[in-house]
Amino acid sequence: MAAPADQRIAVPIDDPNADTEWNDILRKHGVIPEKPPSPTPMIEEAILEGRRLAHENRLEGKELDELDALEDEEDEAFLEQYRQKRIQELNTLTKKSIHGAVYPISKPEYSREVTDASKNGPVFVNLISSLGTNIESRVLSELWRQAAKEYGDIKFCEIRADKAIENYPDRNCPTILVYKNGDIVKQIVTLVTVGGVRMNMLNIDDLLVEVGAVGEKDMRVVKRKRDAEDAKEEQLMGKGIKSGNLRHATVNDDDDWD
């Protein structure tokens, strides 16, 4: 039989993480481990940092007319700094905008217009379906035209898939090929991984950022993302108002029965 000093005594513990005098005694004697530090201060610090960054970047992506409309709300020097930054960005984009439209290409032109051209900057190729019934292909072709117009500094090309690659299956259309420095760096077969027929310019922006064609802070990317967030917030607020009106109407209907 073990000596009394060697026997372990079952100590009643309700909640080892509770801030009680009894738990403090148990921690002091090593019966229960030290309480881990509370994550609350770290969470609060992260929230404050997020708010600080959001405040500092509140003017990112705003157009010149939007900045002008804030003259009575923002510090004049801070506003002028962003105005000059925006003008510089616009001037840079104007100089780089040498494309502005989708290039329809043939197989003999492919090497020159795509592979060789990608040594001077990324080239995005849309292999389109030969069938007018392919909805995804039609959706991407429309987005391709919009992207080429907005991103005039980037080259967008389009070619029928079966003309570029013999016997290329139509079920794989549309196919997106991204070339950089003469090589394919990204390939997307059909739109299933990028929203399907619901694919939109936000998905195009994500692709451009992913392959390094534009930066994530590009004013066009930031503005579209901000506009989408604002639209979503307005939609949620609209649903809240409708829900509130419905509850109010229900209460009134109940009152009519009294």
mmCIF file of C-alpha atoms in Angstrom:
data_model
loop_
_atom_site.group_PDB
_atom_site.id
_atom_site.type_symbol
_atom_site.label_atom_id
_atom_site.label_comp_id
_atom_site.label_asym_id
_atom_site.label_seq_id
_atom_site.Cartn_x
_atom_site.Cartn_y
_atom_site.Cartn_z
ATOM 1 C CA MET A 1 0.000 0.000 0.000
ATOM 2 C CA ALA A 2 1.339 3.398 -0.985
ATOM 3 C CA ALA A 3 2.228 5.909 1.687
ATOM 4 C CA PRO A 4 -0.385 8.681 2.231
ATOM 5 C CA ALA A 5 2.049 11.243 0.836
ATOM 6 C CA ASP A 6 2.310 9.251 -2.430
ATOM 7 C CA GLN A 7 -1.427 8.895 -2.947
ATOM 8 C CA ARG A 8 -3.053 11.314 -5.434
ATOM 9 C CA ILE A 9 -6.151 12.995 -4.105
ATOM 10 C CA ALA A 10 -9.013 13.766 -6.472
ATOM 11 C CA VAL A 11 -9.469 17.524 -6.211
ATOM 12 C CA PRO A 12 -12.910 18.824 -7.189
ATOM 13 C CA ILE A 13 -12.644 21.192 -10.141
ATOM 14 C CA ASP A 14 -15.771 22.715 -11.656
ATOM 15 C CA ASP A 15 -14.161 24.871 -14.357
ATOM 16 C CA PRO A 16 -10.339 25.014 -14.594
ATOM 17 C CA ASN A 17 -10.555 28.252 -16.611
ATOM 18 C CA ALA A 18 -12.785 30.092 -14.162
ATOM 19 C CA ASP A 19 -11.309 33.082 -12.249
ATOM 20 C CA THR A 20 -11.866 31.788 -8.727
ATOM 21 C CA GLU A 21 -9.761 31.863 -5.567
ATOM 22 C CA TRP A 22 -9.869 28.046 -5.409
ATOM 23 C CA ASN A 23 -8.482 27.745 -8.964
ATOM 24 C CA ASP A 24 -5.733 30.252 -8.109
ATOM 25 C CA ILE A 25 -4.664 27.975 -5.227
ATOM 26 C CA LEU A 26 -4.705 24.907 -7.495
ATOM 27 C CA ARG A 27 -2.624 26.707 -10.145
ATOM 28 C CA LYS A 28 -0.127 27.807 -7.479
ATOM 29 C CA HIS A 29 0.417 24.193 -6.461
ATOM 30 C CA GLY A 30 0.517 22.897 -10.015
ATOM 31 C CA VAL A 31 -2.701 20.918 -9.747
ATOM 32 C CA ILE A 32 -4.154 22.622 -12.818
ATOM 33 C CA PRO A 33 -2.208 24.426 -15.559
ATOM 34 C CA GLU A 34 -1.918 28.186 -15.774
ATOM 35 C CA LYS A 35 -4.863 29.843 -17.469
ATOM 36 C CA PRO A 36 -4.031 30.736 -21.095
ATOM 37 C CA PRO A 37 -3.947 34.460 -21.889
ATOM 38 C CA SER A 38 -7.269 35.925 -22.984
ATOM 39 C CA PRO A 39 -7.529 36.448 -26.744
ATOM 40 C CA THR A 40 -9.724 39.504 -26.198
ATOM 41 C CA PRO A 41 -6.879 42.094 -26.188
ATOM 42 C CA MET A 42 -5.466 40.632 -29.418
ATOM 43 C CA ILE A 43 -8.896 40.628 -31.056
ATOM 44 C CA GLU A 44 -9.520 44.216 -29.993
ATOM 45 C CA GLU A 45 -6.081 45.227 -31.308
ATOM 46 C CA ALA A 46 -6.805 43.538 -34.661
ATOM 47 C CA ILE A 47 -10.173 45.326 -34.900
ATOM 48 C CA LEU A 48 -8.573 48.685 -34.130
ATOM 49 C CA GLU A 49 -5.838 48.064 -36.700
ATOM 50 C CA GLY A 50 -8.466 47.116 -39.288
ATOM 51 C CA ARG A 51 -10.407 50.310 -38.590
ATOM 52 C CA ARG A 52 -7.216 52.377 -38.823
ATOM 53 C CA LEU A 53 -6.301 50.900 -42.206
ATOM 54 C CA ALA A 54 -9.865 51.303 -43.475
ATOM 55 C CA HIS A 55 -9.796 54.962 -42.435
ATOM 56 C CA GLU A 56 -6.420 55.560 -44.069
ATOM 57 C CA ASN A 57 -7.528 53.874 -47.303
ATOM 58 C CA ARG A 58 -11.055 55.320 -47.390
ATOM 59 C CA LEU A 59 -10.307 57.236 -50.586
ATOM 60 C CA GLU A 60 -8.741 54.318 -52.482
ATOM 61 C CA GLY A 61 -10.459 53.633 -55.794
ATOM 62 C CA LYS A 62 -12.473 56.855 -55.868
ATOM 63 C CA GLU A 63 -12.721 58.734 -59.154
ATOM 64 C CA LEU A 64 -11.761 62.416 -59.475
ATOM 65 C CA ASP A 65 -15.396 63.557 -59.388
ATOM 66 C CA GLU A 66 -15.966 61.520 -56.229
ATOM 67 C CA LEU A 67 -12.936 63.161 -54.619
ATOM 68 C CA ASP A 68 -14.223 66.598 -55.606
ATOM 69 C CA ALA A 69 -17.537 65.826 -53.895
ATOM 70 C CA LEU A 70 -15.699 65.263 -50.591
ATOM 71 C CA GLU A 71 -14.149 68.740 -50.380
ATOM 72 C CA ASP A 72 -16.352 69.731 -47.429
ATOM 73 C CA GLU A 73 -15.760 66.464 -45.549
ATOM 74 C CA GLU A 74 -12.043 65.716 -45.875
ATOM 75 C CA ASP A 75 -8.857 67.537 -44.979
ATOM 76 C CA GLU A 76 -7.868 69.643 -47.988
ATOM 77 C CA ALA A 77 -4.204 68.561 -48.010
ATOM 78 C CA PHE A 78 -5.123 64.867 -47.634
ATOM 79 C CA LEU A 79 -7.710 65.157 -50.400
ATOM 80 C CA GLU A 80 -5.275 66.926 -52.735
ATOM 81 C CA GLN A 81 -2.723 64.179 -52.128
ATOM 82 C CA TYR A 82 -5.197 61.556 -53.344
ATOM 83 C CA ARG A 83 -6.330 63.770 -56.222
ATOM 84 C CA GLN A 84 -2.756 64.060 -57.513
ATOM 85 C CA LYS A 85 -2.230 60.344 -57.017
ATOM 86 C CA ARG A 86 -5.369 59.599 -59.045
ATOM 87 C CA ILE A 87 -4.319 61.988 -61.853
ATOM 88 C CA GLN A 88 -0.913 60.318 -62.021
ATOM 89 C CA GLU A 89 -2.525 56.862 -62.192
ATOM 90 C CA LEU A 90 -4.868 57.996 -64.979
ATOM 91 C CA ASN A 91 -1.986 59.488 -66.971
ATOM 92 C CA THR A 92 0.001 56.278 -66.580
ATOM 93 C CA LEU A 93 -2.931 54.151 -67.724
ATOM 94 C CA THR A 94 -3.539 56.417 -70.712
ATOM 95 C CA LYS A 95 0.056 56.015 -71.857
ATOM 96 C CA LYS A 96 -0.099 52.241 -71.419
ATOM 97 C CA SER A 97 -3.515 51.829 -73.069
ATOM 98 C CA ILE A 98 -2.315 50.717 -76.477
ATOM 99 C CA HIS A 99 -4.968 48.012 -77.014
ATOM 100 C CA GLY A 100 -8.538 48.738 -75.904
ATOM 101 C CA ALA A 101 -10.287 45.999 -77.893
ATOM 102 C CA VAL A 102 -10.240 42.217 -78.327
ATOM 103 C CA TYR A 103 -7.910 40.983 -81.088
ATOM 104 C CA PRO A 104 -9.556 38.284 -83.249
ATOM 105 C CA ILE A 105 -6.648 36.136 -84.433
ATOM 106 C CA SER A 106 -6.050 33.227 -86.783
ATOM 107 C CA LYS A 107 -3.749 30.243 -86.322
ATOM 108 C CA PRO A 108 -0.928 31.664 -88.529
ATOM 109 C CA GLU A 109 -0.955 34.830 -86.374
ATOM 110 C CA TYR A 110 -0.964 32.973 -83.065
ATOM 111 C CA SER A 111 2.765 32.773 -82.548
ATOM 112 C CA ARG A 112 3.338 36.454 -83.311
ATOM 113 C CA GLU A 113 0.219 37.911 -81.638
ATOM 114 C CA VAL A 114 0.291 35.719 -78.529
ATOM 115 C CA THR A 115 3.497 33.806 -77.775
ATOM 116 C CA ASP A 116 5.937 36.481 -78.946
ATOM 117 C CA ALA A 117 3.775 39.383 -77.753
ATOM 118 C CA SER A 118 3.661 37.926 -74.230
ATOM 119 C CA LYS A 119 7.368 38.715 -73.856
ATOM 120 C CA ASN A 120 6.347 42.379 -73.603
ATOM 121 C CA GLY A 121 3.426 41.797 -71.228
ATOM 122 C CA PRO A 122 0.762 39.211 -70.365
ATOM 123 C CA VAL A 123 -1.591 38.096 -73.135
ATOM 124 C CA PHE A 124 -5.022 36.623 -72.385
ATOM 125 C CA VAL A 125 -6.504 34.238 -74.957
ATOM 126 C CA ASN A 126 -10.133 33.105 -75.117
ATOM 127 C CA LEU A 127 -10.629 29.848 -77.047
ATOM 128 C CA ILE A 128 -14.270 30.218 -78.065
ATOM 129 C CA SER A 129 -16.823 27.626 -79.075
ATOM 130 C CA SER A 130 -17.807 27.167 -82.716
ATOM 131 C CA LEU A 131 -21.395 26.572 -81.558
ATOM 132 C CA GLY A 132 -23.711 29.473 -80.841
ATOM 133 C CA THR A 133 -25.478 27.325 -78.230
ATOM 134 C CA ASN A 134 -22.508 27.382 -75.818
ATOM 135 C CA ILE A 135 -23.768 29.888 -73.216
ATOM 136 C CA GLU A 136 -20.534 30.011 -71.216
ATOM 137 C CA SER A 137 -18.579 30.896 -74.334
ATOM 138 C CA ARG A 138 -20.965 33.748 -75.104
ATOM 139 C CA VAL A 139 -20.744 35.019 -71.522
ATOM 140 C CA LEU A 140 -16.932 35.046 -71.583
ATOM 141 C CA SER A 141 -16.787 36.744 -74.989
ATOM 142 C CA GLU A 142 -18.893 39.604 -73.618
ATOM 143 C CA LEU A 143 -16.696 39.881 -70.511
ATOM 144 C CA TRP A 144 -13.610 39.729 -72.745
ATOM 145 C CA ARG A 145 -14.839 42.777 -74.673
ATOM 146 C CA GLN A 146 -15.550 44.689 -71.466
ATOM 147 C CA ALA A 147 -12.182 43.757 -69.962
ATOM 148 C CA ALA A 148 -10.302 44.767 -73.131
ATOM 149 C CA LYS A 149 -12.031 48.142 -73.060
ATOM 150 C CA GLU A 150 -11.347 48.787 -69.353
ATOM 151 C CA TYR A 151 -7.842 47.323 -69.310
ATOM 152 C CA GLY A 152 -6.412 48.909 -72.442
ATOM 153 C CA ASP A 153 -2.915 48.220 -71.126
ATOM 154 C CA ILE A 154 -3.471 44.454 -71.375
ATOM 155 C CA LYS A 155 -3.790 42.411 -74.566
ATOM 156 C CA PHE A 156 -6.905 40.245 -74.957
ATOM 157 C CA CYS A 157 -7.205 37.855 -77.909
ATOM 158 C CA GLU A 158 -9.905 35.516 -79.169
ATOM 159 C CA ILE A 159 -9.832 32.560 -81.549
ATOM 160 C CA ARG A 160 -12.109 29.650 -82.307
ATOM 161 C CA ALA A 161 -10.813 26.677 -80.341
ATOM 162 C CA ASP A 162 -10.963 24.209 -83.258
ATOM 163 C CA LYS A 163 -9.003 26.666 -85.423
ATOM 164 C CA ALA A 164 -6.253 27.034 -82.811
ATOM 165 C CA ILE A 165 -6.064 23.363 -81.810
ATOM 166 C CA GLU A 166 -7.245 20.693 -84.227
ATOM 167 C CA ASN A 167 -10.129 18.573 -82.887
ATOM 168 C CA TYR A 168 -10.287 20.565 -79.667
ATOM 169 C CA PRO A 169 -13.508 19.361 -77.934
ATOM 170 C CA ASP A 170 -16.277 21.946 -77.783
ATOM 171 C CA ARG A 171 -17.181 20.718 -74.277
ATOM 172 C CA ASN A 172 -13.918 22.316 -73.083
ATOM 173 C CA CYS A 173 -14.980 25.741 -74.346
ATOM 174 C CA PRO A 174 -14.477 28.397 -73.408
ATOM 175 C CA THR A 175 -10.853 27.921 -72.410
ATOM 176 C CA ILE A 176 -8.753 30.761 -71.032
ATOM 177 C CA LEU A 177 -5.011 30.719 -71.665
ATOM 178 C CA VAL A 178 -2.712 33.268 -70.049
ATOM 179 C CA TYR A 179 0.750 33.757 -71.581
ATOM 180 C CA LYS A 180 3.740 35.477 -69.983
ATOM 181 C CA ASN A 181 7.270 35.537 -71.357
ATOM 182 C CA GLY A 182 6.337 33.078 -74.100
ATOM 183 C CA ASP A 183 4.834 30.439 -71.795
ATOM 184 C CA ILE A 184 1.358 29.499 -70.595
ATOM 185 C CA VAL A 185 1.159 30.429 -66.892
ATOM 186 C CA LYS A 186 -2.561 29.882 -66.333
ATOM 187 C CA GLN A 187 -5.217 27.726 -67.970
ATOM 188 C CA ILE A 188 -8.937 27.632 -67.163
ATOM 189 C CA VAL A 189 -11.080 25.038 -68.954
ATOM 190 C CA THR A 190 -14.756 26.110 -69.039
ATOM 191 C CA LEU A 191 -16.069 28.571 -66.458
ATOM 192 C CA VAL A 192 -17.048 26.002 -63.844
ATOM 193 C CA THR A 193 -14.326 27.153 -61.397
ATOM 194 C CA VAL A 194 -14.947 30.877 -61.926
ATOM 195 C CA GLY A 195 -18.684 31.224 -61.490
ATOM 196 C CA GLY A 196 -20.058 29.466 -64.565
ATOM 197 C CA VAL A 197 -22.602 31.544 -66.483
ATOM 198 C CA ARG A 198 -22.648 33.892 -63.467
ATOM 199 C CA MET A 199 -19.023 34.866 -64.051
ATOM 200 C CA ASN A 200 -18.578 38.634 -63.912
ATOM 201 C CA MET A 201 -15.915 41.335 -64.027
ATOM 202 C CA LEU A 202 -14.990 40.691 -60.390
ATOM 203 C CA ASN A 203 -13.816 37.230 -61.471
ATOM 204 C CA ILE A 204 -11.878 38.781 -64.347
ATOM 205 C CA ASP A 205 -10.242 41.197 -61.879
ATOM 206 C CA ASP A 206 -9.271 38.270 -59.623
ATOM 207 C CA LEU A 207 -7.657 36.495 -62.577
ATOM 208 C CA LEU A 208 -5.692 39.590 -63.611
ATOM 209 C CA VAL A 209 -4.430 40.061 -60.052
ATOM 210 C CA GLU A 210 -3.592 36.355 -59.655
ATOM 211 C CA VAL A 211 -1.282 36.275 -62.690
ATOM 212 C CA GLY A 212 0.261 39.661 -61.899
ATOM 213 C CA ALA A 213 -1.234 41.548 -64.843
ATOM 214 C CA VAL A 214 -2.463 44.241 -62.427
ATOM 215 C CA GLY A 215 -1.916 44.902 -58.740
ATOM 216 C CA GLU A 216 -4.594 44.270 -56.125
ATOM 217 C CA LYS A 217 -4.546 48.019 -55.397
ATOM 218 C CA ASP A 218 -5.142 48.949 -59.039
ATOM 219 C CA MET A 219 -7.812 51.672 -58.997
ATOM 220 C CA ARG A 220 -10.046 49.700 -61.393
ATOM 221 C CA VAL A 221 -9.933 46.611 -59.179
ATOM 222 C CA VAL A 222 -10.468 48.548 -55.964
ATOM 223 C CA LYS A 223 -13.376 50.583 -57.358
ATOM 224 C CA ARG A 224 -15.280 47.582 -58.689
ATOM 225 C CA LYS A 225 -14.811 45.678 -55.448
ATOM 226 C CA ARG A 226 -15.953 48.690 -53.414
ATOM 227 C CA ASP A 227 -18.988 49.213 -55.660
ATOM 228 C CA ALA A 228 -19.928 45.529 -55.281
ATOM 229 C CA GLU A 229 -19.644 45.744 -51.489
ATOM 230 C CA ASP A 230 -21.770 48.904 -51.438
ATOM 231 C CA ALA A 231 -24.399 47.251 -53.638
ATOM 232 C CA LYS A 232 -24.478 44.199 -51.392
ATOM 233 C CA GLU A 233 -24.841 46.373 -48.300
ATOM 234 C CA GLU A 234 -27.710 48.321 -49.907
ATOM 235 C CA GLN A 235 -29.378 45.046 -50.852
ATOM 236 C CA LEU A 236 -29.127 43.746 -47.287
ATOM 237 C CA MET A 237 -30.498 47.012 -45.938
ATOM 238 C CA GLY A 238 -33.377 46.795 -48.426
ATOM 239 C CA LYS A 239 -34.176 43.277 -47.264
ATOM 240 C CA GLY A 240 -34.094 44.476 -43.665
ATOM 241 C CA ILE A 241 -36.531 47.282 -44.425
ATOM 242 C CA LYS A 242 -38.876 44.917 -46.295
ATOM 243 C CA SER A 243 -38.708 42.425 -43.435
ATOM 244 C CA GLY A 244 -39.459 45.201 -40.937
ATOM 245 C CA ASN A 245 -42.420 46.381 -43.000
ATOM 246 C CA LEU A 246 -43.721 42.814 -43.209
ATOM 247 C CA ARG A 247 -43.500 42.371 -39.438
ATOM 248 C CA HIS A 248 -45.206 45.740 -38.946
ATOM 249 C CA ALA A 249 -47.995 44.752 -41.335
ATOM 250 C CA THR A 250 -48.401 41.416 -39.555
ATOM 251 C CA VAL A 251 -48.726 43.154 -36.181
ATOM 252 C CA ASN A 252 -51.337 45.532 -37.624
ATOM 253 C CA ASP A 253 -53.260 42.598 -39.084
ATOM 254 C CA ASP A 254 -53.220 40.907 -35.685
ATOM 255 C CA ASP A 255 -54.544 44.097 -34.114
ATOM 256 C CA ASP A 256 -57.463 44.047 -36.554
ATOM 257 C CA TRP A 257 -58.571 40.735 -35.077
ATOM 258 C CA ASP A 258 -58.743 42.145 -31.550
#
